[in-house]
Short mmCIF file of C-alpha atoms and ligand atoms in Angstrom, two decimals:
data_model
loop_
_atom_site.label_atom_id
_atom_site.label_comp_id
_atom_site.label_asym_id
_atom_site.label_seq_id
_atom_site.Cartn_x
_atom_site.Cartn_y
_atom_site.Cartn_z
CA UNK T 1258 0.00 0.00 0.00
CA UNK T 1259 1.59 3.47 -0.56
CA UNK T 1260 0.24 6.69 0.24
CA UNK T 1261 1.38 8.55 -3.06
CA UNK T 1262 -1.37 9.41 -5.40
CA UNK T 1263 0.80 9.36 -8.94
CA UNK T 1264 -0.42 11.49 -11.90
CA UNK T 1265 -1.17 9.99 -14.91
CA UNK T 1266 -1.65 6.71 -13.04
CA UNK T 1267 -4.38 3.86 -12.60
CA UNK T 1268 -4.08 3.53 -9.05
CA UNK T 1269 -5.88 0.79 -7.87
CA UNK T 1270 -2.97 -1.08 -10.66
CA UNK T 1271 0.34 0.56 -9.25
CA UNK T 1272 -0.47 0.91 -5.64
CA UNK T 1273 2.54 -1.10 -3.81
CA UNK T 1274 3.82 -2.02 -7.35
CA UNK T 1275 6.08 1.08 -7.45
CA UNK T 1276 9.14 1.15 -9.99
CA UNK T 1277 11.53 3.27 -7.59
CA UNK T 1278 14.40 5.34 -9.76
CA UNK T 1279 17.70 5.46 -7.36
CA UNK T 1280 19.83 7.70 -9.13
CA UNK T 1281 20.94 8.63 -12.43
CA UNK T 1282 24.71 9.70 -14.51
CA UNK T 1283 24.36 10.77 -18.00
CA UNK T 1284 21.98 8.78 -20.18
CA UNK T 1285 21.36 5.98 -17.46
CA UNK T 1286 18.96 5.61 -14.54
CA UNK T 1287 19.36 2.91 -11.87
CA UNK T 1288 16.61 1.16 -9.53
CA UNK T 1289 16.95 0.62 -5.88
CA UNK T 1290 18.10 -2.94 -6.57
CA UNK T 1291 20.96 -1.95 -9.06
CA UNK T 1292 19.78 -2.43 -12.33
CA UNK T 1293 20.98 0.12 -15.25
CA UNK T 1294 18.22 1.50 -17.48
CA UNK T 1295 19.09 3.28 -20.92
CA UNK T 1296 16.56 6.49 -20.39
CA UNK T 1297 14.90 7.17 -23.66
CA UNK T 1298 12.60 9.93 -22.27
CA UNK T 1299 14.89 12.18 -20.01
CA UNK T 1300 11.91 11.61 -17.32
CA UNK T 1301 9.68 13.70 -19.18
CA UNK T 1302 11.45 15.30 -21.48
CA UNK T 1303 13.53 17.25 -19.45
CA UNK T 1304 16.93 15.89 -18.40
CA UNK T 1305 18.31 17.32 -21.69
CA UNK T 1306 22.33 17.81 -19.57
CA UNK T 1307 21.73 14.29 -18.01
CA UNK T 1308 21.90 13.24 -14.79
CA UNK T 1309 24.14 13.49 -12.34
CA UNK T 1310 25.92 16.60 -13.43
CA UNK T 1311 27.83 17.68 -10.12
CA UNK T 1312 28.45 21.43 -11.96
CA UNK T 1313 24.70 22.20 -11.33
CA UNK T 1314 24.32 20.66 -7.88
CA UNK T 1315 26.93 22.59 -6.76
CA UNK T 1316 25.47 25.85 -7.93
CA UNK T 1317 22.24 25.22 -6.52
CA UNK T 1318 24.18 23.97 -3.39
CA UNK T 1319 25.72 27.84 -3.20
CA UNK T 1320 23.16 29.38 -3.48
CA UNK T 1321 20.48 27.46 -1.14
CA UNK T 1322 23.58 28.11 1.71
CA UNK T 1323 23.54 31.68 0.65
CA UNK T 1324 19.37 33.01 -0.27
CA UNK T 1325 17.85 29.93 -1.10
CA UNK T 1326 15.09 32.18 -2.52
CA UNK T 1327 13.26 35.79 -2.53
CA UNK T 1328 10.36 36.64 -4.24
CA UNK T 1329 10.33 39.10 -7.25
CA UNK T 1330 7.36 40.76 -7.13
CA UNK T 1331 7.25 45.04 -7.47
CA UNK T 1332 10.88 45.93 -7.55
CA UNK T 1333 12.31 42.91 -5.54
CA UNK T 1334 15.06 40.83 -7.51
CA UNK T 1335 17.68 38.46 -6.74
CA UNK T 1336 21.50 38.49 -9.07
CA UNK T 1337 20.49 34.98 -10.38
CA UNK T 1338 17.20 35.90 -11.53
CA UNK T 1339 18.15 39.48 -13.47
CA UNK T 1340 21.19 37.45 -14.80
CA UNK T 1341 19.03 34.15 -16.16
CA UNK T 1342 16.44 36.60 -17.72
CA UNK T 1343 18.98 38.34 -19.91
CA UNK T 1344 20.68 35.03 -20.96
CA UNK T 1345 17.23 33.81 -22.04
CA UNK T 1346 16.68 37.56 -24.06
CA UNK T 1347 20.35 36.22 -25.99
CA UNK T 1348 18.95 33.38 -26.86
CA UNK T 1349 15.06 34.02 -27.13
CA UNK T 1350 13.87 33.22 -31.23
CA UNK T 1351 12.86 37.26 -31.15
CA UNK T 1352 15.69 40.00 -30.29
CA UNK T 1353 14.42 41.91 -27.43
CA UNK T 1354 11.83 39.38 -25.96
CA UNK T 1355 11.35 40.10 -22.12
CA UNK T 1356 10.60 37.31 -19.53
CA UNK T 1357 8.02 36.17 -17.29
CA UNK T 1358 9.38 33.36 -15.05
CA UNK T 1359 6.72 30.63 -13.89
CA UNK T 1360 7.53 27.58 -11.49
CA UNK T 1361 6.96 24.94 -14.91
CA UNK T 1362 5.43 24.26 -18.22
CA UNK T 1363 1.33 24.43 -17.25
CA UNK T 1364 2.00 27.81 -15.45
CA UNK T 1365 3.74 29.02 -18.34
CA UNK T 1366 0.73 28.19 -20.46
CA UNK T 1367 -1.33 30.00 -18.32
CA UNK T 1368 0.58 32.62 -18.01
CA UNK T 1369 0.91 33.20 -21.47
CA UNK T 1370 -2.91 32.60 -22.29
CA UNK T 1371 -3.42 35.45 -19.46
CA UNK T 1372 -0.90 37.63 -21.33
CA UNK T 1373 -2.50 37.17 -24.58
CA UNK T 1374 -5.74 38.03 -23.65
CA UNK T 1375 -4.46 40.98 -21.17
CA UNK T 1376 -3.20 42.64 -24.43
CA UNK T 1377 -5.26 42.59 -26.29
CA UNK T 1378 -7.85 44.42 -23.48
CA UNK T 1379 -4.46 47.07 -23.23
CA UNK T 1380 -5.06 48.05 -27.03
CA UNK T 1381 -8.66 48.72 -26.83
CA UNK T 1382 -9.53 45.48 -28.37
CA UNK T 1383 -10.96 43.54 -25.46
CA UNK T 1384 -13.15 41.25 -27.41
CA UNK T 1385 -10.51 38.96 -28.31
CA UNK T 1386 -10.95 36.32 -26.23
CA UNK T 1387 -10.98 33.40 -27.92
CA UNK T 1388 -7.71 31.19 -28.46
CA UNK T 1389 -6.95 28.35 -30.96
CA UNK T 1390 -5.40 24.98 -30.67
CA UNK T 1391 -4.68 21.84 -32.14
CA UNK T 1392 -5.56 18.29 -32.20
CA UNK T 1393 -3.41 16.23 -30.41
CA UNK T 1394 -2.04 19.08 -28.40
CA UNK T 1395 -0.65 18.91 -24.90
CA UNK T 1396 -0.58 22.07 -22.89
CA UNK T 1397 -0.37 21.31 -19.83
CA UNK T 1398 -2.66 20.86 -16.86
CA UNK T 1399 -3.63 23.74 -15.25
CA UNK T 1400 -7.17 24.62 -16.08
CA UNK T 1401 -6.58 26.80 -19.26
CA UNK T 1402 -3.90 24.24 -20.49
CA UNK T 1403 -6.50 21.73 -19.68
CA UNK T 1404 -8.92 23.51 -21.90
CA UNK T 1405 -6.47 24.10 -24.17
CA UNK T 1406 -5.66 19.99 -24.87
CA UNK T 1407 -6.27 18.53 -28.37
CA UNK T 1408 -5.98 15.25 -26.69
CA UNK T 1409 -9.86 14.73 -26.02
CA UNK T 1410 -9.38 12.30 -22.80
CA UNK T 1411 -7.33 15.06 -20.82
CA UNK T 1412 -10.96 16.94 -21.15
CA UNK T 1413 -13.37 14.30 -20.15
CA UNK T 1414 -15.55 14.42 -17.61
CA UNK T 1415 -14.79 18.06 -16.07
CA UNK T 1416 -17.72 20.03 -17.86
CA UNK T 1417 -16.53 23.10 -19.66
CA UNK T 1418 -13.55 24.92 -17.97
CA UNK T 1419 -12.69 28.20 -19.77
CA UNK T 1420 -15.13 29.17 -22.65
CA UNK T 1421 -13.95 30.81 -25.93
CA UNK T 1422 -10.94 27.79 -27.10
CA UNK T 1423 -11.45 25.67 -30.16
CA UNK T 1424 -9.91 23.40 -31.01
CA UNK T 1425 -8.63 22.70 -35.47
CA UNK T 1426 -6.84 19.61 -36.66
CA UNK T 1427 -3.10 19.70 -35.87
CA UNK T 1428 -2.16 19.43 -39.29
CA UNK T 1429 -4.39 21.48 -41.19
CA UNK T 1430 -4.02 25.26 -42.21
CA UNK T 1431 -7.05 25.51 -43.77
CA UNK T 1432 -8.85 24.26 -40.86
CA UNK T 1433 -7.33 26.85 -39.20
CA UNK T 1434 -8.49 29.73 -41.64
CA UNK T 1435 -11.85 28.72 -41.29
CA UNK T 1436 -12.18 28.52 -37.77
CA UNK T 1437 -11.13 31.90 -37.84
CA UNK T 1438 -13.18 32.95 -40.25
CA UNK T 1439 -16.04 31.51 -38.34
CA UNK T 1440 -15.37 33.12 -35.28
CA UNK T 1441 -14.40 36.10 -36.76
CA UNK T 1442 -10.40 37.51 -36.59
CA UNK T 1443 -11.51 40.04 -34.28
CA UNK T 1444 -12.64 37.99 -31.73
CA UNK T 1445 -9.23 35.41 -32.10
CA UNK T 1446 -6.31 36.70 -29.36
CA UNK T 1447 -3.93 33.50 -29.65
CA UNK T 1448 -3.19 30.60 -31.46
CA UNK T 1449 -1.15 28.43 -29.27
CA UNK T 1450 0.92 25.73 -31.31
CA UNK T 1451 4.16 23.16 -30.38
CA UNK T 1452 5.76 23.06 -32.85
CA UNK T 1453 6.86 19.69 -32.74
CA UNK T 1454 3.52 17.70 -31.01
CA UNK T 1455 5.14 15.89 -28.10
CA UNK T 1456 3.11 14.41 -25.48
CA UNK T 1457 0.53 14.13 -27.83
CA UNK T 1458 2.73 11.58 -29.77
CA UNK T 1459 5.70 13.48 -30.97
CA UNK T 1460 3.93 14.31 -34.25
CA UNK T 1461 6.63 16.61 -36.60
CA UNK T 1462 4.49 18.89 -39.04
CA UNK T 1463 3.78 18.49 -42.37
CA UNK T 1464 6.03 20.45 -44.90
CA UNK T 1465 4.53 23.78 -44.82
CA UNK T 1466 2.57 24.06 -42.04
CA UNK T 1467 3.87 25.90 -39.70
CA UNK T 1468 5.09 28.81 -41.98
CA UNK T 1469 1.52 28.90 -43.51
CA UNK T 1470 -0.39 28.57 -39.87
CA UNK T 1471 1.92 31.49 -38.62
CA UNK T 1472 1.13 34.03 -41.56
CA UNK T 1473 -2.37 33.03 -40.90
CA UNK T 1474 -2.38 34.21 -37.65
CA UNK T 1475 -0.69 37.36 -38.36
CA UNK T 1476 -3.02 38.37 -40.89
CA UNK T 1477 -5.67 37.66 -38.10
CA UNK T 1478 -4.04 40.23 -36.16
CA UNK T 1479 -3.53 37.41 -33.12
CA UNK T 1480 -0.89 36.15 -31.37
CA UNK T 1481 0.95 33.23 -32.01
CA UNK T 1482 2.09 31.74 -29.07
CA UNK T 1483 5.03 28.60 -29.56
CA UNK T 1484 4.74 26.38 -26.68
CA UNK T 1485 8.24 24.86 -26.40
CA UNK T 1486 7.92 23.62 -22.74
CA UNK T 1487 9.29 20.30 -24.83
CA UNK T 1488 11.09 21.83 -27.78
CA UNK T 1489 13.26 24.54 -26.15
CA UNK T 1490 16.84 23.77 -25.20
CA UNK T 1491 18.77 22.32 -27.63
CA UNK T 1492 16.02 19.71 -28.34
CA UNK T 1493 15.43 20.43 -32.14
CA UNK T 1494 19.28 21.32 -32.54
CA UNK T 1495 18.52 24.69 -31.72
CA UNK T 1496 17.85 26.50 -28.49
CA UNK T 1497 14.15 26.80 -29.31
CA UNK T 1498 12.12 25.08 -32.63
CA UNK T 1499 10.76 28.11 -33.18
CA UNK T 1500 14.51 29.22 -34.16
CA UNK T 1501 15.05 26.34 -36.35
CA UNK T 1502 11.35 26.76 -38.05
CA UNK T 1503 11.63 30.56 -38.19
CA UNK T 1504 8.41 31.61 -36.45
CA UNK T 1505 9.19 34.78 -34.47
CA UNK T 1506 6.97 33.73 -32.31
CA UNK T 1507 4.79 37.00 -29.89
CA UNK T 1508 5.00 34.40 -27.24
CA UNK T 1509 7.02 31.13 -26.22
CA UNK T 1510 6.10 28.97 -23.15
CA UNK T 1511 8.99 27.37 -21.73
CA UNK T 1512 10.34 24.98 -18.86
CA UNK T 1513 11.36 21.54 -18.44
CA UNK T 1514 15.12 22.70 -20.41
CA UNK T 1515 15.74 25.54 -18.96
CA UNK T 1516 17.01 23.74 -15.78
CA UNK T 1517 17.22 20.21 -17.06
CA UNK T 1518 14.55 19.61 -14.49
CA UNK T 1519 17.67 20.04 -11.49
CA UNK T 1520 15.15 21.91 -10.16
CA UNK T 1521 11.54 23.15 -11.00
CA UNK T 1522 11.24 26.48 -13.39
CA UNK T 1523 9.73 27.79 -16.63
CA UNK T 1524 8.47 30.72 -17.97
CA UNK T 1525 7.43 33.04 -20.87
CA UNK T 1526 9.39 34.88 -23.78
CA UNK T 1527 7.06 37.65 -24.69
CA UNK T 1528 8.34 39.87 -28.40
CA UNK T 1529 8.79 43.49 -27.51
CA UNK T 1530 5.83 44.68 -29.15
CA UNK T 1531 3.57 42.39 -26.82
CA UNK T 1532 5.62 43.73 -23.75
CA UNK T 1533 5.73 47.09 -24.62
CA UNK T 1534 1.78 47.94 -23.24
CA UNK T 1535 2.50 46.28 -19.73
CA UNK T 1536 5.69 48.28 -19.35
CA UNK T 1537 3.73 51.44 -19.68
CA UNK T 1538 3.80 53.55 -16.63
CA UNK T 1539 0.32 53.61 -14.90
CA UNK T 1540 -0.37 49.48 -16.00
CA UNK T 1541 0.29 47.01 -13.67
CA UNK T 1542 -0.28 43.11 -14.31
CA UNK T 1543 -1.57 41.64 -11.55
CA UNK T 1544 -0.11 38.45 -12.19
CA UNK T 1545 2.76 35.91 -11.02
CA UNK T 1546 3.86 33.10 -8.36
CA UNK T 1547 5.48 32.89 -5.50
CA UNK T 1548 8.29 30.83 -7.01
CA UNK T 1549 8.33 32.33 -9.96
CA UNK T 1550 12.26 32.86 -10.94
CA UNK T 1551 12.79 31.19 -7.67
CA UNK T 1552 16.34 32.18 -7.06
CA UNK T 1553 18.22 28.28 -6.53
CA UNK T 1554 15.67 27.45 -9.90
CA UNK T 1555 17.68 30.42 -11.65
CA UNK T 1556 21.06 29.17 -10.45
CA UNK T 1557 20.47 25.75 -11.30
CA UNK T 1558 19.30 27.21 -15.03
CA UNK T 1559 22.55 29.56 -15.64
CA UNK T 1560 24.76 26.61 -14.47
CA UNK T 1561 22.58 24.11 -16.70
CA UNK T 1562 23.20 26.99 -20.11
CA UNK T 1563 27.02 27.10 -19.32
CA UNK T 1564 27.03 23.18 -19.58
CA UNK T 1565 25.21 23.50 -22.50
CA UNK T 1566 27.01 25.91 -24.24
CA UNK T 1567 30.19 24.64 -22.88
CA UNK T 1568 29.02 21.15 -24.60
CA UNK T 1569 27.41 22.61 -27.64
CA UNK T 1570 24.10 20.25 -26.51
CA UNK T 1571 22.35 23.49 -28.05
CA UNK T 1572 22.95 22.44 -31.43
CA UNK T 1573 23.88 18.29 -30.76
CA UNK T 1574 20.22 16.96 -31.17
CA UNK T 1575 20.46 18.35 -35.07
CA UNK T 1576 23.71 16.23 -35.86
CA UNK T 1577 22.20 12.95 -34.01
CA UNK T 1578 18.63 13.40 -36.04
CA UNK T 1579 20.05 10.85 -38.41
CA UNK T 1580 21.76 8.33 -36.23
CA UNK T 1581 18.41 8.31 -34.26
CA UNK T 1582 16.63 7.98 -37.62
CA UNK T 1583 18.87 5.04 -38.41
CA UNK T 1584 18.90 3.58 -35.35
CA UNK T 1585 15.08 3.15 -35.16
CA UNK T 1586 13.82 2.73 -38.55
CA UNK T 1587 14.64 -1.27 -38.39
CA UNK T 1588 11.57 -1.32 -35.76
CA UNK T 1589 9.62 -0.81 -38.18
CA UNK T 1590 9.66 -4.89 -39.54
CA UNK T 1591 8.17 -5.31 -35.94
CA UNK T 1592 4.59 -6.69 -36.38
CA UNK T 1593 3.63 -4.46 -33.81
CA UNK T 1594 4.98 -1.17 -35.11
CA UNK T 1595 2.88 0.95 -37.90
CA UNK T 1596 5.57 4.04 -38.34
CA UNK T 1597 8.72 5.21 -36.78
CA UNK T 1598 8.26 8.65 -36.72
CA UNK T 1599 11.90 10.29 -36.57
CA UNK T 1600 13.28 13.77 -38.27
CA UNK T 1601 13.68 16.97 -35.78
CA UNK T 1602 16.23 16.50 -33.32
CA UNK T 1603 16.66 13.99 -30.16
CA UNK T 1604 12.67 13.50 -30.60
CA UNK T 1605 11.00 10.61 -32.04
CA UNK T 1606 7.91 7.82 -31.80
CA UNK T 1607 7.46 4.37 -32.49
CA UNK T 1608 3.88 4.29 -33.46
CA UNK T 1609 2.04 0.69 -32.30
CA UNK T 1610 -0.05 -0.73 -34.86
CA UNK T 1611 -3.28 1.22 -33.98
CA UNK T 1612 -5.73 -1.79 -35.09
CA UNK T 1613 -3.67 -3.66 -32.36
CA UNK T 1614 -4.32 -0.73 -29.74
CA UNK T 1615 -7.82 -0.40 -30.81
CA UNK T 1616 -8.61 -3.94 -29.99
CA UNK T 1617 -6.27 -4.00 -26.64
CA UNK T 1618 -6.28 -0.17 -25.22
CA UNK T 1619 -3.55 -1.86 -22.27
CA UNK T 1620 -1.15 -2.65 -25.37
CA UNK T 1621 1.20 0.37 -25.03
CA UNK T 1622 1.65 0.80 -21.20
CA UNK T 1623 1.90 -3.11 -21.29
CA UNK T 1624 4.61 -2.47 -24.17
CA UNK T 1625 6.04 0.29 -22.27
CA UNK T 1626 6.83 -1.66 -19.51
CA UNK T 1627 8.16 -4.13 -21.19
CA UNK T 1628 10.69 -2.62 -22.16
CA UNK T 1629 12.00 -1.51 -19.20
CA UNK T 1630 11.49 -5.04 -17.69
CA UNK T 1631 12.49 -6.98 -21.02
CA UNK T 1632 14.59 -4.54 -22.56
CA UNK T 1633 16.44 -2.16 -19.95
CA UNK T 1634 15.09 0.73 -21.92
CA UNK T 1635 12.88 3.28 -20.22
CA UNK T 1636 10.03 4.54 -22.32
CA UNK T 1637 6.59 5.34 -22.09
CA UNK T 1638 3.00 5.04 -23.82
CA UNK T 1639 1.97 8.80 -25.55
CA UNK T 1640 -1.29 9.11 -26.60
CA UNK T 1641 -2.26 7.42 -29.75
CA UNK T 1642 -0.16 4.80 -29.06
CA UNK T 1643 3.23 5.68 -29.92
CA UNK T 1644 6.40 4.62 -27.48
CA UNK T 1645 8.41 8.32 -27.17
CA UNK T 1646 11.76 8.46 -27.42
CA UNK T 1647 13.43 11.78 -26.10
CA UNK T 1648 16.80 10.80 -24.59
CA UNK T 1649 19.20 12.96 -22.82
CA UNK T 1650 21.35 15.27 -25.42
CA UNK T 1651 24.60 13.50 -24.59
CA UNK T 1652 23.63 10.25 -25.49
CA UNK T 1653 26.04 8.40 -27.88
CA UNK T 1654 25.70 6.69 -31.26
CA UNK T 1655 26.50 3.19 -29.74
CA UNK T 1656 23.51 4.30 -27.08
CA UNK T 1657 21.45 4.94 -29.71
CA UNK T 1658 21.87 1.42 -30.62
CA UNK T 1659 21.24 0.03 -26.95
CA UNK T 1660 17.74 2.28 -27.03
CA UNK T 1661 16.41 0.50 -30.68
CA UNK T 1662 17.83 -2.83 -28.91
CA UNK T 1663 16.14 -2.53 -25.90
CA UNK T 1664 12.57 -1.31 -27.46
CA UNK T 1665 13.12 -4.29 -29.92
CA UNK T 1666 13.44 -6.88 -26.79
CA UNK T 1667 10.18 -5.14 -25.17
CA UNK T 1668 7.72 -5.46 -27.60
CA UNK T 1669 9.23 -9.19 -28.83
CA UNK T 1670 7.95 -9.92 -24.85
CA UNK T 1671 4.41 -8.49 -25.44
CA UNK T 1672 4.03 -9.43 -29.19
C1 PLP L 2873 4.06 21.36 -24.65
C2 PLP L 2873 3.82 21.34 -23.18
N1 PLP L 2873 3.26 22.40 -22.60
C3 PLP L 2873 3.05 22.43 -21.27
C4 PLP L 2873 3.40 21.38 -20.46
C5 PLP L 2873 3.15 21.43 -18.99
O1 PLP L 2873 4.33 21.49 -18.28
P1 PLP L 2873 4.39 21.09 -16.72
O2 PLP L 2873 4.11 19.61 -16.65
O3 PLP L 2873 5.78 21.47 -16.31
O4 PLP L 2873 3.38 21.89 -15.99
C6 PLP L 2873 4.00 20.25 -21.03
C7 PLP L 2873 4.41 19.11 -20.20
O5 PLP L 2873 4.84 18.09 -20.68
C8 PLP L 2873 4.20 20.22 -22.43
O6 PLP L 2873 4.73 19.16 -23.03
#
């Protein structure tokens, strides 16, 4: 019996049937009795440095003996804080962007949803309220991010949360047009979009797409808000997708990255232009968290960007697209894989067959597991069916390998 209630989780299934993670060192994760794991996911998506990287613990170690944290609300700051937000301006896809720090990925979402609609009521146009997503999409769990999901079961059963979203196919411009001209452009304040689907099975867009979805939403005179709580950070082979895929993006959610998950922290990159009405003197946004920029979070971040940089992990996921490409693709003979989707950076799926899921919904956690039991590869069941695959950005071409390996010794168990 354990007292934990685990997200994402049936729980009358995992109560006192626990898999307990030890400890970790680069691309590896060991269980209390020992046994090595090659970590396709990073956790969830967000060891991008690794584990056990001694440079970061240390920095958060400084700092926690020194101000483990003050808040930064009205005119309060901390060094880390002012130093991480400029560091992020450097890099941000937009020159100039300013940022909003959160305490993760679902605040950030919020945040920026907030923002969007809060400017809009700053230009005199306070009947844009409505905001677009996708199929498929994941943004998080807070209530607008739960609103905002294109994957239908994250909605179920909660009645309506936040009015004025809709939701258009993930991988259809035209959809997109007409929803807005259904609604009307000037009723649309955001179109929120990863640009590389993740959670919602790592789904890469189609040729086209995103160029064509983000002139759209110009034209509409909305924001388009990237949500690269998954992509940013070296990822895509870039710091964020939205550099790679050129979208100058009015607004980019991020998190998970920024701090390799050392330590809890995300945040908002917000253009100039959509900054400039809330730095007016007179307007103040009521709006932020407690640990917002919390000042060990911003520590741990600057340490995890040196290693990064230090590393070049920024731009590593790009050269290992193909090796991961290669490395997977023989999967596909399995009987029960249907596509190996590969092609942006350290991000991929292997798609079950999805007549197979269809007639046994337990197939991918059942698949999932074994491979980690069978295989010695952590992965884990995204909706729709496909296994992801989002290791650390250090991870070799001979690990590579050990990952395809281990997912092909999984689903020979189950099959
Ligand atoms: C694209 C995207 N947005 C938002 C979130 C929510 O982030 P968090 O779980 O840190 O709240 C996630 C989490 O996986 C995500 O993938």
């Amino acid at each position: 019996m354990t007292s934990l209630w685990h997200g994402f989780a049936e729980m009358g299934a995992v109560d006192g049937h626990e898999f307990v993670v030890d400890r970790g060192e680069g691309c590896d994760v060991w269980d209390e009795s020992g046994r090595r794991y090659l970590d396709a996911t990073a956790s969830l998506w967000y060891a991008n440095v690794g584990y056990g990287r001694r440079e970061i613990a240390e920095a958060a170690a400084a700092q926690l003996e020194k101000l483990h944290a003050y808040h930064i609300f009205g005119d309060f700051a901390t060094r880390p804080v002012l130093e991480l937000a400029d560091r992020l301006a450097q890099i941000a896809p937009v020159a100039g962007s300013k940022v909003f720090l959160t305490s993760g990925g679902s605040d950030s979402v919020d945040t920026a949803a907030k923002l969007a609609r809060r400017y809009f009521h700053e230009l005199g146009q306070p009947e844009r309220t409505v905001i677009l997503t996708r199929s498929w999409a994941y943004h998080g769990m807070h209530a607008y991010g739960t609103a905002l999901a294109g994957i239908g079961a994250n909605r179920d059963a909660l009645g309506e949360l936040i009015p004025d979203v809709a939701v258009v196919a993930w991988d259809s411009a035209e959809e997109l047009e007409e929803a807005i001209d259904r609604i009307g452009s000037e009723r649309i304040a955001a179109f929120f979009c990863e640009p590389v689907v993740g959670a919602g099975g790592v789904r890469f867009p189609p040729d086209g797409y995103l160029g064509r979805v983000r002139e759209i939403v110009r034209d509409a005179g909305a924001l388009f808000v990237s949500d690269e709580v998954i992509t940013g950070f070296g990822r895509t082979g870039k710091w964020f997708a939205s550099g790679r895929f050129g979208l100058d993006p009015d607004l980019l959610t991020f998190a998970k990255g920024i701090t390799s998950g050392y330590v809890p922290l995300g945040g908002v990159l917000a253009a100039p232009h959509v900054a400039e009405p809330f730095w007016r003197r007179g307007v103040t946004w009521r709006h932020g968290y407690t640990y917002s920029g919390h000042t060990t979070a911003c520590a741990a971040g600057l340490a995890n960007l040196a290693i990064m940089v230090r590393e070049g992990l920024d731009t590593r996921a790009r050269s290992l697209e193909g090796p991961l490409a290669d490395a997977l693709a023989p999967l596909l003979d399995h009987p029960l894989v249907s596509e190996v989707r590969t092609g942006v950076g350290l991000l991929a799926a292997v798609q079950l067959d999805p007549a197979r899921v269809d007639a046994d919904a337990s197939l991918p956690l059942r698949a999932a597991a074994a491979c980690r039991d069978a295989g010695g590869t952590i992965t884990r069941a995204l909706a729709g069916g496909g296994l992801q695959i989002s290791p650390a950005l250090v991870i070799t071409e001979d690990q590579l390998g050990e990952l395809a390996s281990g997912l092909r010794a999984g689903l020979d168990a189950v099959a």
